[in-house]
Each structure stands twice: as structure tokens, then as C-alpha cells.
Amino acid sequence: MSRILLIEASARKTRSLSRNLAERFAAAWLSHAPSDEIIRRDVGLNPPPAITEQWIAAVFKPEEARDASDKQVLTLSDELIGELIPADILVIATPMYNYGMPAALKAWFDQVIRINKTFSFDLARGDNPIEPMQSGKTLVMLTAAGEGGLLDSIASHKNHLHPHIIEASRLLGVEQHETVAIEFQEFGDQRFDHSQAQATAAIEPLVERLMEQTTCSSR
Ligand SMILES: Cc1cc2nc3c(=O)[nH]c(=O)nc-3n(C[C@H](O)[C@H](O)[C@H](O)COP(=O)(O)O)c2cc1C
């Protein structure tokens, strides 16, 4: 039994390649494990608000010192963290926008990476005062980009999408990650066709591998 949190971040509702990968992933997963729970959070269509001065002040207050308006400003953050904490697998289906993650997805990370909820901070730890409070989660990135070569060679220096998601997810308890990426969308040529076909074909084996790991770890 696995709990999956699926985040979708494309601003496009139709023709979205990353949403298509997400659908395939969810369908493949449920075909193997129909009773597993997939919680979906669509930040592309319903972007979380940017955090504010009041949000920051509220998270740094001890819980008992928060007034009604602090609690109000943290309501969505509490809800999003409530979806995240029980998840074994965090699936993030996202486009690359301007060489990084969409602002809506960054807003989701800003809402869920929270002191004393998802990470602790202690200067006694020396140069690494931040530690995640959760562990053992797996991150699956299902991504789409217009350009190509972002993951390996020719344009990897422009790729601020995958490294940023991986580093930020560490603070949520992610310890391993998998990537399925469609590239060359803007070219629409055979490189795009090949990339799309390869990514689509990678979903089923990935799901089987993750299922095998889940089964092994619960033995
Ligand atoms: C606002 C915007 C910014 C984009 N920036 C980039 C970029 O920096 N690099 C890139 O390779 N593709 C970029 N693209 C192309 C998208 O990553 C590509 O169209 C992808 O398929 C979008 O994901 P989706 O199909 O799930 O909506 C951008 C597209 C949009 C709409």
C-alpha cells in the first residue's frame, strides 16, 4: 500500500505534455494497485499564493502564540503539508518555464517547506543547521521542455528545473528521485517524437520498479 501525492504544475489544461505523463503514471500505478491512494493537487490551475511577511512571522512564532489571523494565513500551508506528510511518493509533473520551475510550483514549495513542520533548524549542527523532519520519500519528476539536451550535455547548464526540485524536495524528506523528461517540444521534429515516445515508454517500467521497491521495503 503506497500513498502518492501528485502535483501538476502546467498552466495548460489541454495539450500539456507533463499532464499527459501524469495521467499515464496514475493509470499505470492504479492498474497494478487499484486500492492505493493518489492525492492530486493542481497548482497549475489553482496556484497557491506567494508567501507574505505575515506568513513568515506566523511560522516563526510558537504555535500557542499564533492569533486567529496568523492561523488564517497558514490555513493553506497546513492543508498542503497535511497532503504531503503521509505521502511515500511525491510525483511532480511540471513544465520548464524560463529555465526553472513554474512560479506556481515554487509557490507550492514555499508553502510546504516550513520550519518545525517539514524541517528543523539548529545552529548546534554547525554549518548545516537545517535538517528535514521526514525521510524515506521518493520523488518522481515528470517534466516537459521546449528545448533539448537539458538533462545531459548540450544545454545542461540551462537546467535549473530538475536540480532545484531535487534540492528543495530534500527538505520534504525525499531521499531518492526518478526523472522522466520530454524535451524538444518547441522543435516538433523527430527529436521531439523520439523524446516523447521514450518518456511515454519509460512510465510502465518506472512504476513496476517503484512497486517492487515498495513491496521489498514492506516485507
Ligand atoms: C512561459 C513559458 C516559458 C517557457 N520556458 C521554457 C524554457 O525556459 N526552456 C524550455 O526548454 N522550454 C520552455 N518552455 C516550453 C515548455 O517547457 C514546453 O512547451 C512544455 O511542453 C510545457 O509543458 P506542458 O506541455 O506540460 O504544458 C516555456 C513555455 C512557456 C509557456
mmCIF file with all atom_site columns, N, CA, C and O in Angstrom, residues 172-213:
data_model
loop_
_atom_site.group_PDB
_atom_site.id
_atom_site.type_symbol
_atom_site.label_atom_id
_atom_site.label_alt_id
_atom_site.label_comp_id
_atom_site.label_asym_id
_atom_site.label_entity_id
_atom_site.label_seq_id
_atom_site.pdbx_PDB_ins_code
_atom_site.Cartn_x
_atom_site.Cartn_y
_atom_site.Cartn_z
_atom_site.occupancy
_atom_site.B_iso_or_equiv
_atom_site.pdbx_formal_charge
_atom_site.auth_seq_id
_atom_site.auth_comp_id
_atom_site.auth_asym_id
_atom_site.auth_atom_id
_atom_site.pdbx_PDB_model_num
ATOM 1   N N  . LEU A 1 172 ? 11.760 18.048 2.244   1.00 0.00 ? 172 LEU A N  1
ATOM 2   C CA . LEU A 1 172 ? 10.450 17.424 2.473   1.00 0.00 ? 172 LEU A CA 1
ATOM 3   C C  . LEU A 1 172 ? 10.597 15.945 2.799   1.00 0.00 ? 172 LEU A C  1
ATOM 4   O O  . LEU A 1 172 ? 9.604  15.235 2.915   1.00 0.00 ? 172 LEU A O  1
ATOM 5   N N  . GLY A 1 173 ? 11.840 15.466 2.900   1.00 0.00 ? 173 GLY A N  1
ATOM 6   C CA . GLY A 1 173 ? 12.052 14.061 3.249   1.00 0.00 ? 173 GLY A CA 1
ATOM 7   C C  . GLY A 1 173 ? 12.323 13.164 2.056   1.00 0.00 ? 173 GLY A C  1
ATOM 8   O O  . GLY A 1 173 ? 12.304 11.940 2.181   1.00 0.00 ? 173 GLY A O  1
ATOM 9   N N  . VAL A 1 174 ? 12.587 13.778 0.889   1.00 0.00 ? 174 VAL A N  1
ATOM 10  C CA . VAL A 1 174 ? 12.890 12.973 -0.296  1.00 0.00 ? 174 VAL A CA 1
ATOM 11  C C  . VAL A 1 174 ? 14.332 12.479 -0.227  1.00 0.00 ? 174 VAL A C  1
ATOM 12  O O  . VAL A 1 174 ? 15.254 13.256 0.030   1.00 0.00 ? 174 VAL A O  1
ATOM 13  N N  . GLU A 1 175 ? 14.501 11.163 -0.455  1.00 0.00 ? 175 GLU A N  1
ATOM 14  C CA . GLU A 1 175 ? 15.844 10.573 -0.396  1.00 0.00 ? 175 GLU A CA 1
ATOM 15  C C  . GLU A 1 175 ? 16.257 9.902  -1.702  1.00 0.00 ? 175 GLU A C  1
ATOM 16  O O  . GLU A 1 175 ? 17.405 9.509  -1.848  1.00 0.00 ? 175 GLU A O  1
ATOM 17  N N  . GLN A 1 176 ? 15.312 9.726  -2.598  1.00 0.00 ? 176 GLN A N  1
ATOM 18  C CA . GLN A 1 176 ? 15.703 9.201  -3.915  1.00 0.00 ? 176 GLN A CA 1
ATOM 19  C C  . GLN A 1 176 ? 14.794 9.828  -4.968  1.00 0.00 ? 176 GLN A C  1
ATOM 20  O O  . GLN A 1 176 ? 13.663 10.218 -4.660  1.00 0.00 ? 176 GLN A O  1
ATOM 21  N N  . HIS A 1 177 ? 15.314 9.943  -6.176  1.00 0.00 ? 177 HIS A N  1
ATOM 22  C CA . HIS A 1 177 ? 14.471 10.558 -7.208  1.00 0.00 ? 177 HIS A CA 1
ATOM 23  C C  . HIS A 1 177 ? 14.600 9.845  -8.543  1.00 0.00 ? 177 HIS A C  1
ATOM 24  O O  . HIS A 1 177 ? 15.599 9.178  -8.814  1.00 0.00 ? 177 HIS A O  1
ATOM 25  N N  . GLU A 1 178 ? 13.555 10.012 -9.340  1.00 0.00 ? 178 GLU A N  1
ATOM 26  C CA . GLU A 1 178 ? 13.483 9.440  -10.689 1.00 0.00 ? 178 GLU A CA 1
ATOM 27  C C  . GLU A 1 178 ? 13.026 10.553 -11.623 1.00 0.00 ? 178 GLU A C  1
ATOM 28  O O  . GLU A 1 178 ? 12.239 11.412 -11.218 1.00 0.00 ? 178 GLU A O  1
ATOM 29  N N  . THR A 1 179 ? 13.495 10.501 -12.847 1.00 0.00 ? 179 THR A N  1
ATOM 30  C CA . THR A 1 179 ? 13.127 11.552 -13.808 1.00 0.00 ? 179 THR A CA 1
ATOM 31  C C  . THR A 1 179 ? 12.643 10.941 -15.118 1.00 0.00 ? 179 THR A C  1
ATOM 32  O O  . THR A 1 179 ? 13.296 10.049 -15.665 1.00 0.00 ? 179 THR A O  1
ATOM 33  N N  . VAL A 1 180 ? 11.513 11.433 -15.591 1.00 0.00 ? 180 VAL A N  1
ATOM 34  C CA . VAL A 1 180 ? 11.058 11.105 -16.943 1.00 0.00 ? 180 VAL A CA 1
ATOM 35  C C  . VAL A 1 180 ? 10.832 12.453 -17.632 1.00 0.00 ? 180 VAL A C  1
ATOM 36  O O  . VAL A 1 180 ? 10.033 13.267 -17.156 1.00 0.00 ? 180 VAL A O  1
ATOM 37  N N  . ALA A 1 181 ? 11.544 12.694 -18.716 1.00 0.00 ? 181 ALA A N  1
ATOM 38  C CA . ALA A 1 181 ? 11.519 14.034 -19.313 1.00 0.00 ? 181 ALA A CA 1
ATOM 39  C C  . ALA A 1 181 ? 11.223 13.986 -20.808 1.00 0.00 ? 181 ALA A C  1
ATOM 40  O O  . ALA A 1 181 ? 11.813 13.190 -21.534 1.00 0.00 ? 181 ALA A O  1
ATOM 41  N N  . ILE A 1 182 ? 10.318 14.856 -21.220 1.00 0.00 ? 182 ILE A N  1
ATOM 42  C CA . ILE A 1 182 ? 10.113 15.090 -22.655 1.00 0.00 ? 182 ILE A CA 1
ATOM 43  C C  . ILE A 1 182 ? 10.837 16.385 -22.996 1.00 0.00 ? 182 ILE A C  1
ATOM 44  O O  . ILE A 1 182 ? 10.674 17.394 -22.316 1.00 0.00 ? 182 ILE A O  1
ATOM 45  N N  . GLU A 1 183 ? 11.607 16.349 -24.062 1.00 0.00 ? 183 GLU A N  1
ATOM 46  C CA . GLU A 1 183 ? 12.335 17.548 -24.489 1.00 0.00 ? 183 GLU A CA 1
ATOM 47  C C  . GLU A 1 183 ? 12.018 17.851 -25.966 1.00 0.00 ? 183 GLU A C  1
ATOM 48  O O  . GLU A 1 183 ? 11.315 17.103 -26.621 1.00 0.00 ? 183 GLU A O  1
ATOM 49  N N  . PHE A 1 184 ? 12.533 18.952 -26.447 1.00 0.00 ? 184 PHE A N  1
ATOM 50  C CA . PHE A 1 184 ? 12.444 19.363 -27.864 1.00 0.00 ? 184 PHE A CA 1
ATOM 51  C C  . PHE A 1 184 ? 11.021 19.693 -28.317 1.00 0.00 ? 184 PHE A C  1
ATOM 52  O O  . PHE A 1 184 ? 10.741 19.688 -29.517 1.00 0.00 ? 184 PHE A O  1
ATOM 53  N N  . GLN A 1 185 ? 10.111 19.981 -27.360 1.00 0.00 ? 185 GLN A N  1
ATOM 54  C CA . GLN A 1 185 ? 8.715  20.247 -27.746 1.00 0.00 ? 185 GLN A CA 1
ATOM 55  C C  . GLN A 1 185 ? 8.619  21.382 -28.767 1.00 0.00 ? 185 GLN A C  1
ATOM 56  O O  . GLN A 1 185 ? 7.833  21.330 -29.703 1.00 0.00 ? 185 GLN A O  1
ATOM 57  N N  . GLU A 1 186 ? 9.460  22.410 -28.593 1.00 0.00 ? 186 GLU A N  1
ATOM 58  C CA . GLU A 1 186 ? 9.337  23.584 -29.473 1.00 0.00 ? 186 GLU A CA 1
ATOM 59  C C  . GLU A 1 186 ? 9.758  23.288 -30.909 1.00 0.00 ? 186 GLU A C  1
ATOM 60  O O  . GLU A 1 186 ? 9.396  24.013 -31.824 1.00 0.00 ? 186 GLU A O  1
ATOM 61  N N  . PHE A 1 187 ? 10.546 22.230 -31.104 1.00 0.00 ? 187 PHE A N  1
ATOM 62  C CA . PHE A 1 187 ? 11.043 21.925 -32.450 1.00 0.00 ? 187 PHE A CA 1
ATOM 63  C C  . PHE A 1 187 ? 10.035 21.103 -33.252 1.00 0.00 ? 187 PHE A C  1
ATOM 64  O O  . PHE A 1 187 ? 9.942  21.227 -34.460 1.00 0.00 ? 187 PHE A O  1
ATOM 65  N N  . GLY A 1 188 ? 9.295  20.268 -32.538 1.00 0.00 ? 188 GLY A N  1
ATOM 66  C CA . GLY A 1 188 ? 8.271  19.457 -33.211 1.00 0.00 ? 188 GLY A CA 1
ATOM 67  C C  . GLY A 1 188 ? 8.838  18.526 -34.267 1.00 0.00 ? 188 GLY A C  1
ATOM 68  O O  . GLY A 1 188 ? 8.115  18.096 -35.172 1.00 0.00 ? 188 GLY A O  1
ATOM 69  N N  . ASP A 1 189 ? 10.120 18.223 -34.201 1.00 0.00 ? 189 ASP A N  1
ATOM 70  C CA . ASP A 1 189 ? 10.737 17.364 -35.210 1.00 0.00 ? 189 ASP A CA 1
ATOM 71  C C  . ASP A 1 189 ? 10.900 15.938 -34.691 1.00 0.00 ? 189 ASP A C  1
ATOM 72  O O  . ASP A 1 189 ? 10.281 15.561 -33.696 1.00 0.00 ? 189 ASP A O  1
ATOM 73  N N  . GLN A 1 190 ? 11.760 15.156 -35.348 1.00 0.00 ? 190 GLN A N  1
ATOM 74  C CA . GLN A 1 190 ? 11.866 13.751 -34.920 1.00 0.00 ? 190 GLN A CA 1
ATOM 75  C C  . GLN A 1 190 ? 12.531 13.606 -33.561 1.00 0.00 ? 190 GLN A C  1
ATOM 76  O O  . GLN A 1 190 ? 12.322 12.624 -32.856 1.00 0.00 ? 190 GLN A O  1
ATOM 77  N N  . ARG A 1 191 ? 13.302 14.628 -33.145 1.00 0.00 ? 191 ARG A N  1
ATOM 78  C CA . ARG A 1 191 ? 13.892 14.560 -31.796 1.00 0.00 ? 191 ARG A CA 1
ATOM 79  C C  . ARG A 1 191 ? 12.793 14.639 -30.739 1.00 0.00 ? 191 ARG A C  1
ATOM 80  O O  . ARG A 1 191 ? 12.841 13.959 -29.707 1.00 0.00 ? 191 ARG A O  1
ATOM 81  N N  . PHE A 1 192 ? 11.797 15.483 -31.023 1.00 0.00 ? 192 PHE A N  1
ATOM 82  C CA . PHE A 1 192 ? 10.655 15.580 -30.108 1.00 0.00 ? 192 PHE A CA 1
ATOM 83  C C  . PHE A 1 192 ? 9.874  14.264 -30.101 1.00 0.00 ? 192 PHE A C  1
ATOM 84  O O  . PHE A 1 192 ? 9.547  13.724 -29.025 1.00 0.00 ? 192 PHE A O  1
ATOM 85  N N  . ASP A 1 193 ? 9.590  13.740 -31.285 1.00 0.00 ? 193 ASP A N  1
ATOM 86  C CA . ASP A 1 193 ? 8.835  12.472 -31.370 1.00 0.00 ? 193 ASP A CA 1
ATOM 87  C C  . ASP A 1 193 ? 9.556  11.378 -30.592 1.00 0.00 ? 193 ASP A C  1
ATOM 88  O O  . ASP A 1 193 ? 8.941  10.627 -29.831 1.00 0.00 ? 193 ASP A O  1
ATOM 89  N N  . HIS A 1 194 ? 10.876 11.324 -30.776 1.00 0.00 ? 194 HIS A N  1
ATOM 90  C CA . HIS A 1 194 ? 11.674 10.295 -30.111 1.00 0.00 ? 194 HIS A CA 1
ATOM 91  C C  . HIS A 1 194 ? 11.631 10.483 -28.591 1.00 0.00 ? 194 HIS A C  1
ATOM 92  O O  . HIS A 1 194 ? 11.419 9.538  -27.825 1.00 0.00 ? 194 HIS A O  1
ATOM 93  N N  . SER A 1 195 ? 11.810 11.743 -28.157 1.00 0.00 ? 195 SER A N  1
ATOM 94  C CA . SER A 1 195 ? 11.832 12.038 -26.726 1.00 0.00 ? 195 SER A CA 1
ATOM 95  C C  . SER A 1 195 ? 10.483 11.712 -26.082 1.00 0.00 ? 195 SER A C  1
ATOM 96  O O  . SER A 1 195 ? 10.419 11.112 -24.998 1.00 0.00 ? 195 SER A O  1
ATOM 97  N N  . GLN A 1 196 ? 9.412  12.087 -26.786 1.00 0.00 ? 196 GLN A N  1
ATOM 98  C CA . GLN A 1 196 ? 8.073  11.824 -26.241 1.00 0.00 ? 196 GLN A CA 1
ATOM 99  C C  . GLN A 1 196 ? 7.811  10.314 -26.152 1.00 0.00 ? 196 GLN A C  1
ATOM 100 O O  . GLN A 1 196 ? 7.296  9.820  -25.145 1.00 0.00 ? 196 GLN A O  1
ATOM 101 N N  . ALA A 1 197 ? 8.217  9.608  -27.216 1.00 0.00 ? 197 ALA A N  1
ATOM 102 C CA . ALA A 1 197 ? 7.989  8.150  -27.230 1.00 0.00 ? 197 ALA A CA 1
ATOM 103 C C  . ALA A 1 197 ? 8.797  7.475  -26.119 1.00 0.00 ? 197 ALA A C  1
ATOM 104 O O  . ALA A 1 197 ? 8.301  6.587  -25.405 1.00 0.00 ? 197 ALA A O  1
ATOM 105 N N  . GLN A 1 198 ? 10.034 7.950  -25.945 1.00 0.00 ? 198 GLN A N  1
ATOM 106 C CA . GLN A 1 198 ? 10.903 7.360  -24.917 1.00 0.00 ? 198 GLN A CA 1
ATOM 107 C C  . GLN A 1 198 ? 10.338 7.601  -23.512 1.00 0.00 ? 198 GLN A C  1
ATOM 108 O O  . GLN A 1 198 ? 10.307 6.700  -22.669 1.00 0.00 ? 198 GLN A O  1
ATOM 109 N N  . ALA A 1 199 ? 9.879  8.835  -23.279 1.00 0.00 ? 199 ALA A N  1
ATOM 110 C CA . ALA A 1 199 ? 9.329  9.182  -21.956 1.00 0.00 ? 199 ALA A CA 1
ATOM 111 C C  . ALA A 1 199 ? 8.056  8.381  -21.684 1.00 0.00 ? 199 ALA A C  1
ATOM 112 O O  . ALA A 1 199 ? 7.874  7.836  -20.587 1.00 0.00 ? 199 ALA A O  1
ATOM 113 N N  . THR A 1 200 ? 7.218  8.288  -22.682 1.00 0.00 ? 200 THR A N  1
ATOM 114 C CA . THR A 1 200 ? 5.961  7.547  -22.510 1.00 0.00 ? 200 THR A CA 1
ATOM 115 C C  . THR A 1 200 ? 6.260  6.083  -22.193 1.00 0.00 ? 200 THR A C  1
ATOM 116 O O  . THR A 1 200 ? 5.652  5.488  -21.287 1.00 0.00 ? 200 THR A O  1
ATOM 117 N N  . ALA A 1 201 ? 7.229  5.534  -22.921 1.00 0.00 ? 201 ALA A N  1
ATOM 118 C CA . ALA A 1 201 ? 7.567  4.111  -22.715 1.00 0.00 ? 201 ALA A CA 1
ATOM 119 C C  . ALA A 1 201 ? 8.237  3.883  -21.368 1.00 0.00 ? 201 ALA A C  1
ATOM 120 O O  . ALA A 1 201 ? 8.255  2.757  -20.860 1.00 0.00 ? 201 ALA A O  1
ATOM 121 N N  . ALA A 1 202 ? 8.795  4.942  -20.781 1.00 0.00 ? 202 ALA A N  1
ATOM 122 C CA . ALA A 1 202 ? 9.517  4.776  -19.501 1.00 0.00 ? 202 ALA A CA 1
ATOM 123 C C  . ALA A 1 202 ? 8.583  4.675  -18.303 1.00 0.00 ? 202 ALA A C  1
ATOM 124 O O  . ALA A 1 202 ? 8.995  4.252  -17.220 1.00 0.00 ? 202 ALA A O  1
ATOM 125 N N  . ILE A 1 203 ? 7.326  5.068  -18.486 1.00 0.00 ? 203 ILE A N  1
ATOM 126 C CA . ILE A 1 203 ? 6.419  5.146  -17.322 1.00 0.00 ? 203 ILE A CA 1
ATOM 127 C C  . ILE A 1 203 ? 6.141  3.763  -16.716 1.00 0.00 ? 203 ILE A C  1
ATOM 128 O O  . ILE A 1 203 ? 6.288  3.566  -15.508 1.00 0.00 ? 203 ILE A O  1
ATOM 129 N N  . GLU A 1 204 ? 5.752  2.812  -17.561 1.00 0.00 ? 204 GLU A N  1
ATOM 130 C CA . GLU A 1 204 ? 5.370  1.489  -17.029 1.00 0.00 ? 204 GLU A CA 1
ATOM 131 C C  . GLU A 1 204 ? 6.545  0.814  -16.292 1.00 0.00 ? 204 GLU A C  1
ATOM 132 O O  . GLU A 1 204 ? 6.366  0.387  -15.144 1.00 0.00 ? 204 GLU A O  1
ATOM 133 N N  . PRO A 1 205 ? 7.753  0.755  -16.886 1.00 0.00 ? 205 PRO A N  1
ATOM 134 C CA . PRO A 1 205 ? 8.867  0.155  -16.133 1.00 0.00 ? 205 PRO A CA 1
ATOM 135 C C  . PRO A 1 205 ? 9.194  0.907  -14.845 1.00 0.00 ? 205 PRO A C  1
ATOM 136 O O  . PRO A 1 205 ? 9.556  0.288  -13.848 1.00 0.00 ? 205 PRO A O  1
ATOM 137 N N  . LEU A 1 206 ? 9.032  2.228  -14.868 1.00 0.00 ? 206 LEU A N  1
ATOM 138 C CA . LEU A 1 206 ? 9.285  3.002  -13.652 1.00 0.00 ? 206 LEU A CA 1
ATOM 139 C C  . LEU A 1 206 ? 8.288  2.614  -12.556 1.00 0.00 ? 206 LEU A C  1
ATOM 140 O O  . LEU A 1 206 ? 8.664  2.379  -11.404 1.00 0.00 ? 206 LEU A O  1
ATOM 141 N N  . VAL A 1 207 ? 7.035  2.541  -12.922 1.00 0.00 ? 207 VAL A N  1
ATOM 142 C CA . VAL A 1 207 ? 6.003  2.156  -11.947 1.00 0.00 ? 207 VAL A CA 1
ATOM 143 C C  . VAL A 1 207 ? 6.310  0.763  -11.400 1.00 0.00 ? 207 VAL A C  1
ATOM 144 O O  . VAL A 1 207 ? 6.250  0.537  -10.186 1.00 0.00 ? 207 VAL A O  1
ATOM 145 N N  . GLU A 1 208 ? 6.687  -0.156 -12.283 1.00 0.00 ? 208 GLU A N  1
ATOM 146 C CA . GLU A 1 208 ? 6.989  -1.526 -11.819 1.00 0.00 ? 208 GLU A CA 1
ATOM 147 C C  . GLU A 1 208 ? 8.177  -1.524 -10.854 1.00 0.00 ? 208 GLU A C  1
ATOM 148 O O  . GLU A 1 208 ? 8.161  -2.214 -9.839  1.00 0.00 ? 208 GLU A O  1
ATOM 149 N N  . ARG A 1 209 ? 9.199  -0.706 -11.176 1.00 0.00 ? 209 ARG A N  1
ATOM 150 C CA . ARG A 1 209 ? 10.376 -0.627 -10.300 1.00 0.00 ? 209 ARG A CA 1
ATOM 151 C C  . ARG A 1 209 ? 10.003 -0.061 -8.930  1.00 0.00 ? 209 ARG A C  1
ATOM 152 O O  . ARG A 1 209 ? 10.410 -0.573 -7.889  1.00 0.00 ? 209 ARG A O  1
ATOM 153 N N  . LEU A 1 210 ? 9.205  1.006  -8.934  1.00 0.00 ? 210 LEU A N  1
ATOM 154 C CA . LEU A 1 210 ? 8.809  1.620  -7.659  1.00 0.00 ? 210 LEU A CA 1
ATOM 155 C C  . LEU A 1 210 ? 7.942  0.656  -6.842  1.00 0.00 ? 210 LEU A C  1
ATOM 156 O O  . LEU A 1 210 ? 8.059  0.582  -5.626  1.00 0.00 ? 210 LEU A O  1
ATOM 157 N N  . MET A 1 211 ? 7.084  -0.093 -7.545  1.00 0.00 ? 211 MET A N  1
ATOM 158 C CA . MET A 1 211 ? 6.218  -1.072 -6.857  1.00 0.00 ? 211 MET A CA 1
ATOM 159 C C  . MET A 1 211 ? 7.075  -2.146 -6.201  1.00 0.00 ? 211 MET A C  1
ATOM 160 O O  . MET A 1 211 ? 6.821  -2.542 -5.078  1.00 0.00 ? 211 MET A O  1
ATOM 161 N N  . GLU A 1 212 ? 8.080  -2.583 -6.942  1.00 0.00 ? 212 GLU A N  1
ATOM 162 C CA . GLU A 1 212 ? 8.974  -3.632 -6.430  1.00 0.00 ? 212 GLU A CA 1
ATOM 163 C C  . GLU A 1 212 ? 9.677  -3.140 -5.167  1.00 0.00 ? 212 GLU A C  1
ATOM 164 O O  . GLU A 1 212 ? 9.743  -3.847 -4.161  1.00 0.00 ? 212 GLU A O  1
ATOM 165 N N  . GLN A 1 213 ? 10.148 -1.871 -5.203  1.00 0.00 ? 213 GLN A N  1
ATOM 166 C CA . GLN A 1 213 ? 10.822 -1.298 -4.015  1.00 0.00 ? 213 GLN A CA 1
ATOM 167 C C  . GLN A 1 213 ? 9.871  -1.223 -2.836  1.00 0.00 ? 213 GLN A C  1
ATOM 168 O O  . GLN A 1 213 ? 10.240 -1.525 -1.707  1.00 0.00 ? 213 GLN A O  1
#
